[in-house]
Short mmCIF file of C-alpha atoms in Angstrom, two decimals:
data_model
loop_
_atom_site.label_atom_id
_atom_site.label_comp_id
_atom_site.label_asym_id
_atom_site.label_seq_id
_atom_site.Cartn_x
_atom_site.Cartn_y
_atom_site.Cartn_z
CA UNK A 1 34.45 -68.63 -22.30
CA UNK A 2 35.09 -65.32 -20.62
CA UNK A 3 36.93 -62.82 -22.64
CA UNK A 4 40.46 -62.10 -21.46
CA UNK A 5 41.05 -58.91 -19.46
CA UNK A 6 43.31 -56.58 -21.37
CA UNK A 7 45.21 -53.98 -19.30
CA UNK A 8 47.19 -51.12 -20.67
CA UNK A 9 50.10 -49.51 -18.79
CA UNK A 10 49.47 -45.99 -17.60
CA UNK A 11 51.90 -43.22 -16.51
CA UNK A 12 53.14 -43.22 -12.95
CA UNK A 13 51.24 -40.82 -10.60
CA UNK A 14 53.18 -37.65 -9.71
CA UNK A 15 52.58 -34.55 -7.58
CA UNK A 16 51.44 -31.56 -9.52
CA UNK A 17 54.14 -29.08 -10.37
CA UNK A 18 54.01 -26.18 -7.85
CA UNK A 19 53.24 -22.79 -9.18
CA UNK A 20 56.04 -20.26 -9.22
CA UNK A 21 55.51 -17.44 -6.72
CA UNK A 22 55.06 -13.98 -8.09
CA UNK A 23 58.03 -11.66 -7.67
CA UNK A 24 61.78 -12.15 -7.51
CA UNK A 25 63.16 -15.44 -6.31
CA UNK A 26 66.03 -16.48 -4.10
CA UNK A 27 68.62 -15.90 -6.77
CA UNK A 28 67.64 -12.27 -7.06
CA UNK A 29 67.98 -11.57 -3.34
CA UNK A 30 71.27 -13.46 -3.16
CA UNK A 31 72.62 -11.26 -5.93
CA UNK A 32 71.48 -8.11 -4.10
CA UNK A 33 73.20 -9.20 -0.87
CA UNK A 34 76.40 -10.03 -2.76
CA UNK A 35 76.47 -6.64 -4.48
CA UNK A 36 75.89 -4.75 -1.19
CA UNK A 37 78.59 -6.74 0.60
CA UNK A 38 81.12 -6.04 -2.15
CA UNK A 39 80.23 -2.34 -2.12
CA UNK A 40 80.66 -2.08 1.67
CA UNK A 41 83.99 -3.89 1.54
CA UNK A 42 85.21 -1.60 -1.21
CA UNK A 43 84.12 1.48 0.76
CA UNK A 44 86.01 0.31 3.87
CA UNK A 45 89.16 -0.47 1.92
CA UNK A 46 89.21 2.82 0.03
CA UNK A 47 88.45 5.26 2.86
CA UNK A 48 89.42 5.85 6.44
CA UNK A 49 92.33 4.34 8.36
CA UNK A 50 91.56 0.83 7.02
CA UNK A 51 92.43 1.64 3.43
CA UNK A 52 95.41 -0.24 2.05
CA UNK A 53 98.26 2.27 1.49
CA UNK A 54 99.95 -0.10 -0.94
CA UNK A 55 97.13 0.19 -3.47
CA UNK A 56 95.42 3.48 -2.64
CA UNK A 57 98.23 5.60 -1.23
CA UNK A 58 98.63 7.10 2.33
CA UNK A 59 95.61 8.21 4.37
CA UNK A 60 95.20 11.98 4.64
CA UNK A 61 92.61 14.41 5.95
CA UNK A 62 92.42 18.08 5.14
CA UNK A 63 90.93 20.42 7.77
CA UNK A 64 90.61 24.16 7.18
CA UNK A 65 92.40 26.14 9.90
CA UNK A 66 92.59 29.85 10.51
CA UNK A 67 95.33 31.24 12.78
CA UNK A 68 95.23 34.72 14.25
CA UNK A 69 98.21 36.93 14.10
CA UNK A 70 100.61 36.81 17.04
CA UNK A 71 99.62 39.34 19.76
CA UNK A 72 102.63 40.22 21.91
CA UNK A 73 100.47 42.19 24.38
CA UNK A 74 98.24 39.22 25.19
CA UNK A 75 101.28 37.03 25.50
CA UNK A 76 102.91 39.47 27.91
CA UNK A 77 99.77 39.60 30.08
CA UNK A 78 99.58 35.82 30.30
CA UNK A 79 103.25 35.64 31.33
CA UNK A 80 103.08 38.44 33.89
CA UNK A 81 104.26 37.51 37.37
CA UNK A 82 101.38 39.12 39.26
CA UNK A 83 98.24 41.21 38.80
CA UNK A 84 100.07 44.52 39.23
CA UNK A 85 102.42 43.77 36.33
CA UNK A 86 99.50 42.65 34.12
CA UNK A 87 97.55 45.80 35.05
CA UNK A 88 100.40 47.95 33.74
CA UNK A 89 100.02 46.30 30.34
CA UNK A 90 96.22 46.41 30.21
CA UNK A 91 94.49 48.78 32.71
CA UNK A 92 91.07 47.37 31.81
CA UNK A 93 91.72 43.99 33.45
CA UNK A 94 89.09 43.12 36.15
CA UNK A 95 90.15 42.83 39.76
CA UNK A 96 90.41 39.13 40.69
CA UNK A 97 89.38 39.91 44.30
CA UNK A 98 85.90 40.91 43.10
CA UNK A 99 85.20 37.45 41.67
CA UNK A 100 85.05 35.80 45.10
CA UNK A 101 87.07 32.66 44.55
CA UNK A 102 86.81 31.86 48.24
CA UNK A 103 83.10 31.14 47.83
CA UNK A 104 83.84 28.74 45.00
CA UNK A 105 86.34 26.71 47.01
CA UNK A 106 85.85 22.99 47.26
CA UNK A 107 83.61 21.69 50.04
CA UNK A 108 85.38 20.10 53.00
CA UNK A 109 85.54 16.32 52.89
CA UNK A 110 82.47 14.59 54.28
CA UNK A 111 82.88 12.76 57.56
CA UNK A 112 82.72 8.98 56.90
CA UNK A 113 80.98 8.47 60.23
CA UNK A 114 78.20 10.87 59.17
CA UNK A 115 77.75 9.02 55.87
CA UNK A 116 77.58 5.72 57.74
CA UNK A 117 74.95 7.09 60.12
CA UNK A 118 72.85 8.40 57.23
CA UNK A 119 73.02 5.02 55.48
CA UNK A 120 71.94 3.26 58.69
CA UNK A 121 69.28 5.70 59.89
CA UNK A 122 67.75 6.59 56.54
CA UNK A 123 66.60 9.93 55.18
CA UNK A 124 65.97 12.70 57.71
CA UNK A 125 62.67 14.49 58.11
CA UNK A 126 61.94 17.67 56.22
CA UNK A 127 62.00 20.91 58.25
CA UNK A 128 58.54 22.15 59.16
CA UNK A 129 57.55 25.14 61.29
CA UNK A 130 54.42 24.63 63.42
CA UNK A 131 52.56 27.92 63.65
CA UNK A 132 49.34 27.90 65.62
CA UNK A 133 46.38 30.00 64.58
CA UNK A 134 46.29 31.78 67.94
CA UNK A 135 48.66 32.28 70.84
CA UNK A 136 46.66 29.71 72.82
CA UNK A 137 47.24 27.10 70.11
CA UNK A 138 50.97 27.78 70.15
CA UNK A 139 51.07 27.54 73.94
CA UNK A 140 49.13 24.26 73.90
CA UNK A 141 51.44 22.73 71.28
CA UNK A 142 54.50 23.83 73.25
CA UNK A 143 53.14 22.44 76.51
CA UNK A 144 52.10 19.08 75.05
CA UNK A 145 55.44 18.52 73.36
CA UNK A 146 57.31 19.61 76.49
CA UNK A 147 55.29 17.16 78.60
CA UNK A 148 56.02 14.30 76.18
CA UNK A 149 59.74 15.07 76.20
CA UNK A 150 59.92 15.42 79.97
CA UNK A 151 57.88 12.40 81.04
CA UNK A 152 59.43 10.15 78.37
CA UNK A 153 63.09 11.24 78.57
CA UNK A 154 63.66 13.46 81.61
CA UNK A 155 66.73 11.45 82.59
CA UNK A 156 68.13 11.39 79.05
CA UNK A 157 70.70 13.64 77.45
CA UNK A 158 69.71 16.42 75.08
CA UNK A 159 69.95 14.01 72.13
CA UNK A 160 67.65 11.56 73.90
CA UNK A 161 65.10 14.32 74.36
CA UNK A 162 65.49 15.43 70.75
CA UNK A 163 64.77 11.89 69.58
CA UNK A 164 61.45 11.86 71.44
CA UNK A 165 60.57 15.32 70.12
CA UNK A 166 61.37 14.32 66.54
CA UNK A 167 59.21 11.21 66.84
CA UNK A 168 56.24 13.30 67.97
CA UNK A 169 56.82 15.78 65.14
CA UNK A 170 57.02 12.94 62.61
CA UNK A 171 53.69 11.59 63.83
CA UNK A 172 52.03 14.97 63.44
CA UNK A 173 53.21 15.07 59.82
CA UNK A 174 52.11 11.49 59.06
CA UNK A 175 48.53 10.86 57.84
CA UNK A 176 48.07 7.82 60.09
CA UNK A 177 48.19 9.96 63.28
CA UNK A 178 46.38 13.09 64.47
CA UNK A 179 47.59 16.26 62.76
CA UNK A 180 47.99 18.20 66.00
CA UNK A 181 50.73 18.04 68.63
CA UNK A 182 48.38 17.58 71.58
CA UNK A 183 46.34 15.06 69.60
CA UNK A 184 49.44 12.94 69.00
CA UNK A 185 50.81 13.20 72.55
CA UNK A 186 47.52 12.35 74.29
CA UNK A 187 46.12 9.98 71.66
CA UNK A 188 44.16 7.19 73.37
CA UNK A 189 44.56 8.64 76.86
CA UNK A 190 40.78 8.68 77.35
CA UNK A 191 40.90 4.87 77.65
CA UNK A 192 42.67 3.01 80.40
CA UNK A 193 45.84 1.27 79.23
CA UNK A 194 45.60 1.97 75.48
CA UNK A 195 47.33 5.35 75.23
CA UNK A 196 50.09 5.83 72.68
CA UNK A 197 52.45 7.41 75.24
CA UNK A 198 52.24 5.56 78.55
CA UNK A 199 52.81 8.62 80.73
CA UNK A 200 49.43 10.03 79.69
CA UNK A 201 47.40 7.18 81.24
CA UNK A 202 49.56 5.43 83.84
CA UNK A 203 49.54 8.09 86.56
CA UNK A 204 53.04 9.37 85.76
CA UNK A 205 51.79 12.94 85.42
CA UNK A 206 50.88 12.93 89.11
CA UNK A 207 54.54 13.61 89.77
CA UNK A 208 55.42 17.31 89.83
CA UNK A 209 58.09 17.97 87.18
CA UNK A 210 61.56 18.95 88.26
CA UNK A 211 62.29 22.52 87.19
CA UNK A 212 65.73 22.08 85.58
CA UNK A 213 64.77 19.16 83.33
CA UNK A 214 61.40 20.71 82.49
CA UNK A 215 63.08 23.88 81.25
CA UNK A 216 65.51 21.76 79.25
CA UNK A 217 62.60 19.89 77.67
CA UNK A 218 60.85 23.21 77.02
CA UNK A 219 63.89 24.55 75.16
CA UNK A 220 64.12 21.42 72.98
CA UNK A 221 60.37 21.55 72.28
CA UNK A 222 60.63 25.17 71.13
CA UNK A 223 63.42 24.26 68.71
CA UNK A 224 61.49 21.28 67.33
CA UNK A 225 58.34 23.35 66.75
CA UNK A 226 60.46 26.02 65.09
CA UNK A 227 61.72 23.69 62.36
CA UNK A 228 64.78 22.02 63.92
CA UNK A 229 65.33 18.48 62.59
CA UNK A 230 67.13 15.79 64.59
CA UNK A 231 68.56 13.53 61.86
CA UNK A 232 69.82 10.75 64.16
CA UNK A 233 66.37 9.14 64.36
CA UNK A 234 65.36 9.81 60.75
CA UNK A 235 61.66 9.31 60.04
CA UNK A 236 60.98 7.36 63.24
CA UNK A 237 57.35 7.20 64.36
CA UNK A 238 57.78 4.60 67.14
CA UNK A 239 60.23 3.98 69.94
CA UNK A 240 60.61 1.88 73.06
CA UNK A 241 63.16 1.46 75.82
CA UNK A 242 66.01 -0.99 75.57
CA UNK A 243 64.59 -2.95 78.51
CA UNK A 244 61.75 -4.34 76.38
CA UNK A 245 61.16 -5.49 72.81
CA UNK A 246 57.48 -5.28 71.85
CA UNK A 247 55.94 -7.54 69.24
CA UNK A 248 55.29 -4.66 66.87
CA UNK A 249 59.03 -3.96 66.72
CA UNK A 250 59.55 -6.78 64.22
CA UNK A 251 57.11 -5.23 61.76
CA UNK A 252 59.03 -1.92 61.62
CA UNK A 253 62.50 -0.82 60.53
CA UNK A 254 64.90 0.20 63.29
CA UNK A 255 66.54 3.54 62.59
CA UNK A 256 68.85 4.12 65.54
CA UNK A 257 69.48 3.74 69.27
CA UNK A 258 69.73 7.07 71.08
CA UNK A 259 70.13 6.98 74.81
CA UNK A 260 67.75 4.48 76.40
CA UNK A 261 65.34 4.32 73.44
CA UNK A 262 65.27 2.32 70.20
CA UNK A 263 63.59 4.15 67.34
CA UNK A 264 61.66 2.61 64.43
CA UNK A 265 59.96 3.78 61.23
CA UNK A 266 57.32 2.27 58.94
CA UNK A 267 58.33 -0.20 56.25
CA UNK A 268 58.00 0.51 52.55
CA UNK A 269 56.47 3.63 51.06
CA UNK A 270 54.70 4.52 54.33
CA UNK A 271 58.12 5.22 55.87
CA UNK A 272 59.51 7.35 53.03
CA UNK A 273 59.72 11.17 53.09
CA UNK A 274 56.82 11.56 50.66
CA UNK A 275 54.45 9.93 53.16
CA UNK A 276 54.97 12.73 55.72
CA UNK A 277 52.75 15.22 53.94
CA UNK A 278 49.92 15.89 56.45
CA UNK A 279 49.28 19.59 56.91
CA UNK A 280 49.26 21.19 60.33
CA UNK A 281 46.01 23.14 60.64
CA UNK A 282 47.15 25.08 63.71
CA UNK A 283 44.12 24.26 65.90
CA UNK A 284 45.23 22.44 69.04
CA UNK A 285 42.75 20.53 71.24
CA UNK A 286 42.63 20.81 75.01
CA UNK A 287 45.76 19.18 76.49
CA UNK A 288 45.32 15.93 78.37
CA UNK A 289 45.43 13.62 80.11
CA UNK A 290 41.82 12.94 79.17
CA UNK A 291 41.49 10.21 81.78
CA UNK A 292 41.55 11.90 85.21
CA UNK A 293 44.70 11.29 87.21
CA UNK A 294 42.66 10.20 90.21
CA UNK A 295 41.02 7.51 88.09
CA UNK A 296 44.41 6.47 86.66
CA UNK A 297 45.80 5.98 90.16
CA UNK A 298 42.69 4.06 91.15
CA UNK A 299 43.16 1.71 88.21
CA UNK A 300 46.78 1.09 89.24
CA UNK A 301 45.54 0.13 92.70
CA UNK A 302 43.06 -2.34 91.23
CA UNK A 303 40.05 -0.08 91.49
CA UNK A 304 37.97 1.72 88.92
CA UNK A 305 37.83 0.73 85.26
CA UNK A 306 40.00 -2.15 84.07
CA UNK A 307 42.58 -1.42 81.32
CA UNK A 308 40.88 -0.76 77.99
CA UNK A 309 37.40 -0.81 79.48
CA UNK A 310 36.32 2.35 77.73
CA UNK A 311 36.38 6.11 77.88
CA UNK A 312 36.11 7.98 81.11
CA UNK A 313 32.58 9.05 82.12
CA UNK A 314 33.61 12.68 81.90
CA UNK A 315 34.12 12.37 78.13
CA UNK A 316 30.68 11.11 77.21
CA UNK A 317 29.54 14.63 76.28
CA UNK A 318 30.06 16.45 73.02
CA UNK A 319 33.22 18.29 74.02
CA UNK A 320 36.47 17.28 75.70
CA UNK A 321 36.73 19.39 78.88
CA UNK A 322 39.81 19.79 80.99
CA UNK A 323 40.64 16.90 83.34
CA UNK A 324 39.54 17.24 86.91
CA UNK A 325 43.15 17.11 88.10
CA UNK A 326 45.47 19.78 86.81
CA UNK A 327 48.21 18.44 84.57
CA UNK A 328 51.85 19.36 84.84
CA UNK A 329 52.31 23.13 85.11
CA UNK A 330 53.30 25.17 82.10
CA UNK A 331 56.96 26.19 81.75
CA UNK A 332 56.24 29.81 82.66
CA UNK A 333 54.42 28.93 85.87
CA UNK A 334 57.20 26.85 87.42
CA UNK A 335 58.86 28.52 90.37
CA UNK A 336 61.78 27.21 92.39
CA UNK A 337 60.69 25.59 95.61
CA UNK A 338 61.55 27.64 98.67
CA UNK A 339 63.58 25.86 101.35
CA UNK A 340 61.37 24.86 104.24
CA UNK A 341 62.49 24.17 107.81
CA UNK A 342 61.14 21.13 109.57
CA UNK A 343 59.81 21.82 113.08
CA UNK A 344 61.67 20.06 115.85
CA UNK A 345 58.49 18.49 117.16
CA UNK A 346 57.52 17.05 113.77
CA UNK A 347 58.08 13.33 113.27
CA UNK A 348 61.04 12.35 111.09
CA UNK A 349 60.32 12.13 107.38
CA UNK A 350 60.23 8.58 106.13
CA UNK A 351 62.68 7.52 103.45
CA UNK A 352 61.21 7.62 99.93
CA UNK A 353 59.71 4.34 98.85
CA UNK A 354 60.55 3.05 95.39
CA UNK A 355 57.41 0.93 95.23
CA UNK A 356 54.99 3.81 94.84
CA UNK A 357 51.81 2.27 93.38
CA UNK A 358 51.24 5.44 91.36
CA UNK A 359 54.25 4.70 89.20
CA UNK A 360 53.96 2.25 86.33
CA UNK A 361 55.44 -1.18 87.21
CA UNK A 362 57.52 0.28 90.03
CA UNK A 363 59.19 -2.13 92.45
CA UNK A 364 59.80 -4.82 89.85
CA UNK A 365 63.53 -5.50 89.89
CA UNK A 366 65.19 -7.95 87.57
CA UNK A 367 66.69 -10.95 89.29
CA UNK A 368 70.28 -10.28 88.24
CA UNK A 369 70.11 -6.82 89.85
CA UNK A 370 68.28 -7.79 93.04
CA UNK A 371 71.51 -8.03 95.08
CA UNK A 372 73.10 -4.85 93.71
CA UNK A 373 74.23 -2.34 96.33
CA UNK A 374 74.68 -4.84 99.17
CA UNK A 375 77.90 -4.64 101.15
CA UNK A 376 79.92 -7.82 101.28
CA UNK A 377 82.38 -8.00 104.19
#
């Protein structure tokens, strides 16, 4: 026989008792919070305007004050009717006319239209005086800016001319353009069809400038080079006529429309006042156009180099000589044309043609204006 298995009951298994953490327990911190809360409540109830007057009495504050004795002379001066009466009481009073209260008067109210224009156009350019190193540099800068104003906006008002001048000045001050006036005006004119200002490479300078408008452009150029700022175009570096809308116009911010031109500035930080920090060194290059006028006219007639084909052969050397055709005359060399009499035997002068091939895109009339000027009986 197998012996019987004897089993004895053992104690039920339990988790070991956790060890008590070192330091105060929850009860200690609860007591601290209770004591602090009671102390704060007692402080609020026993001080300040929240104290209960029923238990602690009325709220009172004592402030030390010191009053000066009554001065009848000062009181009489303050109640005097005018300065003469006050001067009789105290001859040492200063003269109120010497203070200059008129200079401290309030500024006149700002024109809402001006504020609206500033919000639309943006910040204006900072004044900058362009001083050439020599008299020749100053004359070149003045001529180049005058030519840009005349050939771009000769038919515009003074504000239209100022907008073109301010755009050229803004380019000179911007690091993405040449830092000279002539360099900006005739930038790219050594290549056919890629100049920045179209008049410098489309044969427009073959036309002799009209004296009255040239002198007007010369006056505006002198003011712009002397530090005058035209705020209506802001920091514009580009513009185009209202008859077209180039593709690059969508990538810029329009500032304003002045006359026949729409002005734009760069987007972002490149179009802020801090970006216009390029220094003017005062050394002006030879004025253009750098592509000879004869070659420009030949290109317009379908001869010579095609647009963008490359620089003119005359510029392959180290320097940039004067063009072979004289540009527009300087302001001081313009003289009024003397009236000439036509001989009786000479043939009649033909009417001026408005399809001169020397002019850029001349003769192209929009369809809706093709019948304008016709007499309908």
